[in-house]
Coordinates of C-alpha atoms in Angstrom, one line a residue:
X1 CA -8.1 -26.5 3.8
X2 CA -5.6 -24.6 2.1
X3 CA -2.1 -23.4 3.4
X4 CA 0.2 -20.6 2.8
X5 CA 4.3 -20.9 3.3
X6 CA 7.3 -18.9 1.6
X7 CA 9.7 -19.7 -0.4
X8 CA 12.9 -18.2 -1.7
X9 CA 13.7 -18.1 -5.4
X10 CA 16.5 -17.1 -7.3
X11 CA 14.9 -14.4 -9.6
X12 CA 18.1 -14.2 -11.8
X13 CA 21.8 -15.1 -11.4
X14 CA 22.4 -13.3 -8.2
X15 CA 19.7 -12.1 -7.5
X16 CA 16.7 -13.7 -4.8
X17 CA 13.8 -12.9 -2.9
X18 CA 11.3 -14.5 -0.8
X19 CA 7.7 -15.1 -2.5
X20 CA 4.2 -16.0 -0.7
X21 CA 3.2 -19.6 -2.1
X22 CA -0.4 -21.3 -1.4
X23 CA 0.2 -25.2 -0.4
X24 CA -2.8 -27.6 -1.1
X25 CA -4.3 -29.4 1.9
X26 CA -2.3 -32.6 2.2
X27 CA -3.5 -36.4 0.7
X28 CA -4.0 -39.4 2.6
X29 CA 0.0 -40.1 1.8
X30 CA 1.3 -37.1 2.2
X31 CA 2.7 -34.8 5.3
X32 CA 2.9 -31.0 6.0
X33 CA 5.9 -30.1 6.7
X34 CA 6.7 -26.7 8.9
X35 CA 10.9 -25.5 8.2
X36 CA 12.6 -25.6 11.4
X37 CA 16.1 -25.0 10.1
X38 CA 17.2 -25.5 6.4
X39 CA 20.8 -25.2 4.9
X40 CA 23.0 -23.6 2.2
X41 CA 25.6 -25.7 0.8
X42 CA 28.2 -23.5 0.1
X43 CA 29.7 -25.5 -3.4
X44 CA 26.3 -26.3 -4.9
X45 CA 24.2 -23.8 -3.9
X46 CA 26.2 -21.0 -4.3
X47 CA 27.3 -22.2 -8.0
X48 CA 23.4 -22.3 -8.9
X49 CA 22.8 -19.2 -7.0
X50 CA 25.3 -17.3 -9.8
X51 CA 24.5 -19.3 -12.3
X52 CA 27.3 -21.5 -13.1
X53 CA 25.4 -24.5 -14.2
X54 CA 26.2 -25.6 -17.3
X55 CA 23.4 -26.0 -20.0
X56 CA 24.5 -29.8 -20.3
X57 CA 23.8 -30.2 -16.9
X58 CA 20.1 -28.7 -16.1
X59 CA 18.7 -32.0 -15.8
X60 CA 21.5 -33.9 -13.9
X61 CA 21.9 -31.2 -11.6
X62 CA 17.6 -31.0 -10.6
X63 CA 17.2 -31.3 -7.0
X64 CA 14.2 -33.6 -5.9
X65 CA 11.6 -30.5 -5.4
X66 CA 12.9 -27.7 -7.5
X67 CA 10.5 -25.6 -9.4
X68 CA 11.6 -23.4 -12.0
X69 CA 14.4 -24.0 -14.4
X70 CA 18.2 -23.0 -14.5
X71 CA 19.9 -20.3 -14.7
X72 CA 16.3 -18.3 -13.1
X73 CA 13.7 -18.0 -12.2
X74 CA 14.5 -21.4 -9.5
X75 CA 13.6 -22.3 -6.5
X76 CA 16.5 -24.3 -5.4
X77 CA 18.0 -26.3 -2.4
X78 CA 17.8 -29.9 -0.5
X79 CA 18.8 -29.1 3.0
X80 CA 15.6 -29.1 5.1
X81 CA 15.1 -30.3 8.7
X82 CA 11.0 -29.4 10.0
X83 CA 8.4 -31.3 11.8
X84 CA 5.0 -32.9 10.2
X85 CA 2.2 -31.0 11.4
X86 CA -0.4 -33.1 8.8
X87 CA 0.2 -36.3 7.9
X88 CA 0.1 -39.8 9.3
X89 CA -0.2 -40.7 12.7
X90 CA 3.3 -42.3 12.6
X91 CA 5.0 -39.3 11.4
X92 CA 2.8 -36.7 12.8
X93 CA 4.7 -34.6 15.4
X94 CA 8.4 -36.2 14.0
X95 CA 11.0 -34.0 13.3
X96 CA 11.8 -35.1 9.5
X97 CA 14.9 -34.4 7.1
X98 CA 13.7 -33.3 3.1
X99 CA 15.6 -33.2 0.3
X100 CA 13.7 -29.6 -0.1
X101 CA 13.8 -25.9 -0.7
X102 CA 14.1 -23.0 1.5
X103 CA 10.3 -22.5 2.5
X104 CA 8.2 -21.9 5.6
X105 CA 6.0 -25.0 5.0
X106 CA 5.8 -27.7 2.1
X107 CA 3.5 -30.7 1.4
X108 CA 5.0 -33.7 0.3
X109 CA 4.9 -37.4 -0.3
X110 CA 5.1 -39.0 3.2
X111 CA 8.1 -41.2 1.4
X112 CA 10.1 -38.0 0.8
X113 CA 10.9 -37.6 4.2
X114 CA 12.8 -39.4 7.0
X115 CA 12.4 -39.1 10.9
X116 CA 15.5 -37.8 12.4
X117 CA 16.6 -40.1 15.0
X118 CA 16.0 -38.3 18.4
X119 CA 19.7 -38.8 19.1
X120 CA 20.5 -36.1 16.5
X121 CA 19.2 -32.8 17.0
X122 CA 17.5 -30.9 14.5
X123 CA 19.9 -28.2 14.4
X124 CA 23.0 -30.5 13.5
X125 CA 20.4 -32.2 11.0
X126 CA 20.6 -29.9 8.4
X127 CA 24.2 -31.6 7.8
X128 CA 22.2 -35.1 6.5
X129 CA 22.5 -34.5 2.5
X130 CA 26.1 -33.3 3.0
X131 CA 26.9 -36.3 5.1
X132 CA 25.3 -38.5 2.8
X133 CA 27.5 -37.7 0.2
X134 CA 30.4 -38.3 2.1
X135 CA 28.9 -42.0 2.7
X136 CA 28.5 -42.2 -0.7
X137 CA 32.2 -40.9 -1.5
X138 CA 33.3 -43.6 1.1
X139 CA 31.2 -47.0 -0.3
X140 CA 33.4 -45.4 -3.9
X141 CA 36.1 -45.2 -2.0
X142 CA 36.2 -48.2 0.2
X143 CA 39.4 -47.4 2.5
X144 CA 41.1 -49.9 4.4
X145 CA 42.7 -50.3 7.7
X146 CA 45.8 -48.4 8.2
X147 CA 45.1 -46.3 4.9
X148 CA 47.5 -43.2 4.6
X149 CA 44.6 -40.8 3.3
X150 CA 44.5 -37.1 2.7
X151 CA 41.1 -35.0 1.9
X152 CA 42.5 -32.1 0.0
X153 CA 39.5 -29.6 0.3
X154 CA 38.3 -28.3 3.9
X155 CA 34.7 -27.4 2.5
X156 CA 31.8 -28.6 3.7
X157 CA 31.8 -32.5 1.8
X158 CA 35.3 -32.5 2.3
X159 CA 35.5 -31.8 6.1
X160 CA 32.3 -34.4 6.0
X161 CA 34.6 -37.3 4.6
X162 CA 36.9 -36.3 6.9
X163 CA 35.1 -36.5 9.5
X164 CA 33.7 -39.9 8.8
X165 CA 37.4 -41.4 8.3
X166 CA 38.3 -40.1 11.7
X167 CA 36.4 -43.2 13.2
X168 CA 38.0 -45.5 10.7
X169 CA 40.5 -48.0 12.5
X170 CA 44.5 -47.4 11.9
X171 CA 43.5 -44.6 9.3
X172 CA 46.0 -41.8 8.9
X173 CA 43.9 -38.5 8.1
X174 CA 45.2 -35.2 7.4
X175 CA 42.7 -32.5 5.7
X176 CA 44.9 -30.5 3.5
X177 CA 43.4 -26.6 2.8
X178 CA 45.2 -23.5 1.7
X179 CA 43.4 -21.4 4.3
X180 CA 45.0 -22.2 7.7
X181 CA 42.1 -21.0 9.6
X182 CA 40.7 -24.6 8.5
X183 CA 42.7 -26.3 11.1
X184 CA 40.8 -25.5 14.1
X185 CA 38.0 -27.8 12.0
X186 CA 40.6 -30.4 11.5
X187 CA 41.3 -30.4 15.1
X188 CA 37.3 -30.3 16.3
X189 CA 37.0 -33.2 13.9
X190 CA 39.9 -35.0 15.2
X191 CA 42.0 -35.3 12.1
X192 CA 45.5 -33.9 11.3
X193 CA 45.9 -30.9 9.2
X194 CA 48.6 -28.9 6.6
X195 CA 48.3 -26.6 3.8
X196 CA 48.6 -27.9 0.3
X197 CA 52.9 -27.0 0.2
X198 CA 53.4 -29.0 4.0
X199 CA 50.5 -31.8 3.3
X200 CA 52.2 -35.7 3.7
X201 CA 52.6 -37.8 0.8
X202 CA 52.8 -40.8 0.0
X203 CA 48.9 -41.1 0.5
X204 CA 47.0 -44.8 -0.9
X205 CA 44.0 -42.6 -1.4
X206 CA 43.4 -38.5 -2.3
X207 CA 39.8 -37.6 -1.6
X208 CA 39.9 -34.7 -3.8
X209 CA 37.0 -31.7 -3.0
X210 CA 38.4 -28.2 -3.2
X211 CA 36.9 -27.6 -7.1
X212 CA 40.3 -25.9 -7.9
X213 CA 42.9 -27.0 -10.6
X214 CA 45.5 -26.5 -8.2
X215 CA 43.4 -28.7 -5.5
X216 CA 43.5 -31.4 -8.1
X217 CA 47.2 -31.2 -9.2
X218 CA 48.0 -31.4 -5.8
X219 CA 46.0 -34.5 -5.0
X220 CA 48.1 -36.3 -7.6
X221 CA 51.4 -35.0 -6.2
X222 CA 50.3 -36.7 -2.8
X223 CA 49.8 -40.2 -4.0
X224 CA 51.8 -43.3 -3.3
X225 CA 52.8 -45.1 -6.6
X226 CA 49.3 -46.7 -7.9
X227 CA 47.3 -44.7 -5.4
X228 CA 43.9 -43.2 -6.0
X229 CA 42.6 -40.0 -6.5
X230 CA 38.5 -39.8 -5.6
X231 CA 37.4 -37.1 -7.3
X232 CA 34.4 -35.4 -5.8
X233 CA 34.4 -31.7 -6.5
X234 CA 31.8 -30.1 -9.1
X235 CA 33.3 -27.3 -11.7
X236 CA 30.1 -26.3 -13.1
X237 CA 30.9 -24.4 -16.3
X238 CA 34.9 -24.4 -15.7
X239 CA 37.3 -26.3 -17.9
X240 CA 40.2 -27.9 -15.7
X241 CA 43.5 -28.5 -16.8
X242 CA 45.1 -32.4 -15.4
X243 CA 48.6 -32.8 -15.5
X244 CA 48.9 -36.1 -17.2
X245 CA 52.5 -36.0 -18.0
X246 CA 55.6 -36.6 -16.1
X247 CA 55.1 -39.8 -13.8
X248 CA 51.3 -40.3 -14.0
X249 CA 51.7 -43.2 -16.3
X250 CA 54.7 -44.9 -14.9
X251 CA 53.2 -44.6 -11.1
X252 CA 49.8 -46.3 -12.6
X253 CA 48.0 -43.7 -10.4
X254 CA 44.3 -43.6 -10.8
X255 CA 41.7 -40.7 -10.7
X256 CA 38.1 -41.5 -10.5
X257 CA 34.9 -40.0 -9.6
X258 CA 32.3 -40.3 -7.6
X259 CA 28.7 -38.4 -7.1
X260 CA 25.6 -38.4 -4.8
X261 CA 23.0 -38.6 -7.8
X262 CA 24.0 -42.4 -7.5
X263 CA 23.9 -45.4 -5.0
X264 CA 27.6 -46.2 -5.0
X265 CA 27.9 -49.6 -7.3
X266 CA 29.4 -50.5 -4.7
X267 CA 26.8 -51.1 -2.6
X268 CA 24.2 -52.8 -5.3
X269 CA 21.7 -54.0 -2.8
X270 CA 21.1 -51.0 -0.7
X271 CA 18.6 -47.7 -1.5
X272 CA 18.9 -44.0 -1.5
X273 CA 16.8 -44.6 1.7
X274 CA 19.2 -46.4 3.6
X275 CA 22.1 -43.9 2.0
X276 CA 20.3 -41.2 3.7
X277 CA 19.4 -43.1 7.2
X278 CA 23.3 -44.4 7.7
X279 CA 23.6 -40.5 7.6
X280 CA 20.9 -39.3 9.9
X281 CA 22.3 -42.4 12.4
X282 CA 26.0 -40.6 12.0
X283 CA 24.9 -37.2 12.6
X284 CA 25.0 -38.5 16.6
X285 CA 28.0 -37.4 16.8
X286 CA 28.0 -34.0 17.9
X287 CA 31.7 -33.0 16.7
X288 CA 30.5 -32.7 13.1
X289 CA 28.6 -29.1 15.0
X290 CA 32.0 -28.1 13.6
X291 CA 30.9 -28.0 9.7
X292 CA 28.2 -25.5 11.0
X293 CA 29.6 -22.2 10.9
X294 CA 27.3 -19.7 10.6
X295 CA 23.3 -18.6 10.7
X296 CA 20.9 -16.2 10.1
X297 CA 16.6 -16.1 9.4
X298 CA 14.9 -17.1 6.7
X299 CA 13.6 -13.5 5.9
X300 CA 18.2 -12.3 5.4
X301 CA 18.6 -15.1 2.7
X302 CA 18.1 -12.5 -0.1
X303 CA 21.1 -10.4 1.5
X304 CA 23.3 -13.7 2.7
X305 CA 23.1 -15.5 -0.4
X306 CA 25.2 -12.9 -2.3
X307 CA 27.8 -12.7 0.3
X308 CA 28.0 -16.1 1.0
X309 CA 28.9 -16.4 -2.9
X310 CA 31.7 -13.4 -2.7
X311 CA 33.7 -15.0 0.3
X312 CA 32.3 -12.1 2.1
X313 CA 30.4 -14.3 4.9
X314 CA 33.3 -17.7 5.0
X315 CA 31.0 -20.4 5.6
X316 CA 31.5 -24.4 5.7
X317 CA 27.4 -25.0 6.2
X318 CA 25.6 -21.8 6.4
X319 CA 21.7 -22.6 8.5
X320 CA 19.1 -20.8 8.1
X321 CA 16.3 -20.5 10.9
X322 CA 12.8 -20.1 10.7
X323 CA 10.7 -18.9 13.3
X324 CA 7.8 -21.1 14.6
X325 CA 4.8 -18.1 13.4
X326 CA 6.4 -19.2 9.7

């Protein structure tokens, strides 16, 4: 037996619409998923969704289920929270996270997905892959008790590495963002706050997310002599300007990167499976409802996207909701 779903594609840089797609009838390892709730991230998605991905980059920057190529036609995303409907009897009935699309319905590998535990609800799921890269950021990272640390950045991974430092013992946290509005976040996340011109230095680590030269600058400014900055934003297709003059060299500071397509070194011995399930088992905590900012159907994301990519709709983690006749 066949099934039908839709899906939303990016036509061209954009531009996006919704399109009817037929599923096949699932395999003996594999599950039908129905979308309960999927989301946008607001730095990777909306880049993709104007096309911003440079050539050099198609491949890297493939999610897991993507069909189409950049810049467009695409169908892109990895934010998707449903429950197995056909499948095996130990997931059947589970509420599951997918590194997948925006569609109604999918079929997948039964591997592909991973139960959310029933301590996290579905809607807060949505926040997994985001989260996940914030582990990720923090096995790079590897803080240490009584760290001075600043996030520069209050988007969505940045507030997410906040958020997970908060529970760090004798960690000093303060999110530093230009918009001031970001400190009722701060405050629901239980970390300290200041713009970029009031921020604290002195820091022994600068997680660095705001994808701005300025952001970056700042995050060396910030640093303790020999301190680190953990560079986690994505530019796409800009060129960035470092200021590598003045005391960089005589302060021994250190900038270094760090990205979710990767198990942290790190942490040699354990999988993008258990990356994802320390994430899920974090997601308990219900002040990261916080990064969740706005929502709206599946049928608006051809209107939202476009917004959400011209500041017009501000958004940390924008979710998207399906309705059950999907």
């Amino acid at each position: 037996m066949k099934h039908t779903g839709r899906a939303f594609w990016i036509d061209s840089p954009g531009r996006g619409g919704i399109r009817d797609v037929t599923l096949p009838a699932p395999g003996e390892d594999e599950v039908l998923v129905r979308t309960l709730f999927s989301g946008v991230s607001r730095g990777t998605e909306t880049l993709v969704f104007r096309g911003g991905v440079p050539v050099s980059q198609h491949t890297a920057m493939r999610a897991p289920f993507q069909e189409g190529d950049f810049p467009g036609p695409v169908k892109y995303g990895y934010l998707n929270v449903g429950v197995v409907e056909e499948g095996p009897e130990a997931l059947k009935g589970r509420t599951v996270f997918c590194l997948y699309p925006h569609q109604t319905r999918y079929v997948v590998p039964a591997t592909a997905v991973t139960p959310v535990p029933d301590t996290v609800p579905a809607e807060r799921a949505v926040l997994a892959g985001t989260v996940e890269t914030a582990v990720n950021a923090l096995w790079d990272a590897a803080p240490l008790v009584g760290d001075r640390i600043a996030v520069v950045g209050g988007g969505m991974v940045g507030c997410s590495v906040a958020a997970l430092l908060a529970r760090f013992p004798g960690v000093r946290v303060q999110l530093v963002d230009a918009d001031p509005s970001r400190a009722k976040i701060a405050e629901a996340l239980g970390v300290g706050f200041a713009t970029p011109e009031d921020a604290d230095g002195d820091r022994d680590l600068v997680v660095h997310a705001s994808a701005t030269e300025q952001g970056l600058a700042r995050s060396l400014e910030l640093l303790t002599a020999e301190g680190t900055v953990l560079e986690l934003s994505w530019y796409g297709d800009r060129q960035v300007s470092l200021p590598l003059g003045e005391a960089f060299h005589s302060r021994r500071l250190v900038i270094r990167s760090s990205q979710v397509g990767t198990v942290s070194p790190a942490r040699p011995n354990r999988t993008y499976a258990d990356r994802l399930a320390v994430a899920l088992d974090l997601l308990a905590d219900p002040a990261l409802d916080a990064l969740i900012t706005g929502e709206s159907p599946f049928e608006d994301l051809p209107d939202v996207l476009p917004r959400l990519v011209s500041g017009e709709v501000p958004a940390l983690c924008h979710r998207v909701r399906y309705d059950e006749s999907d």
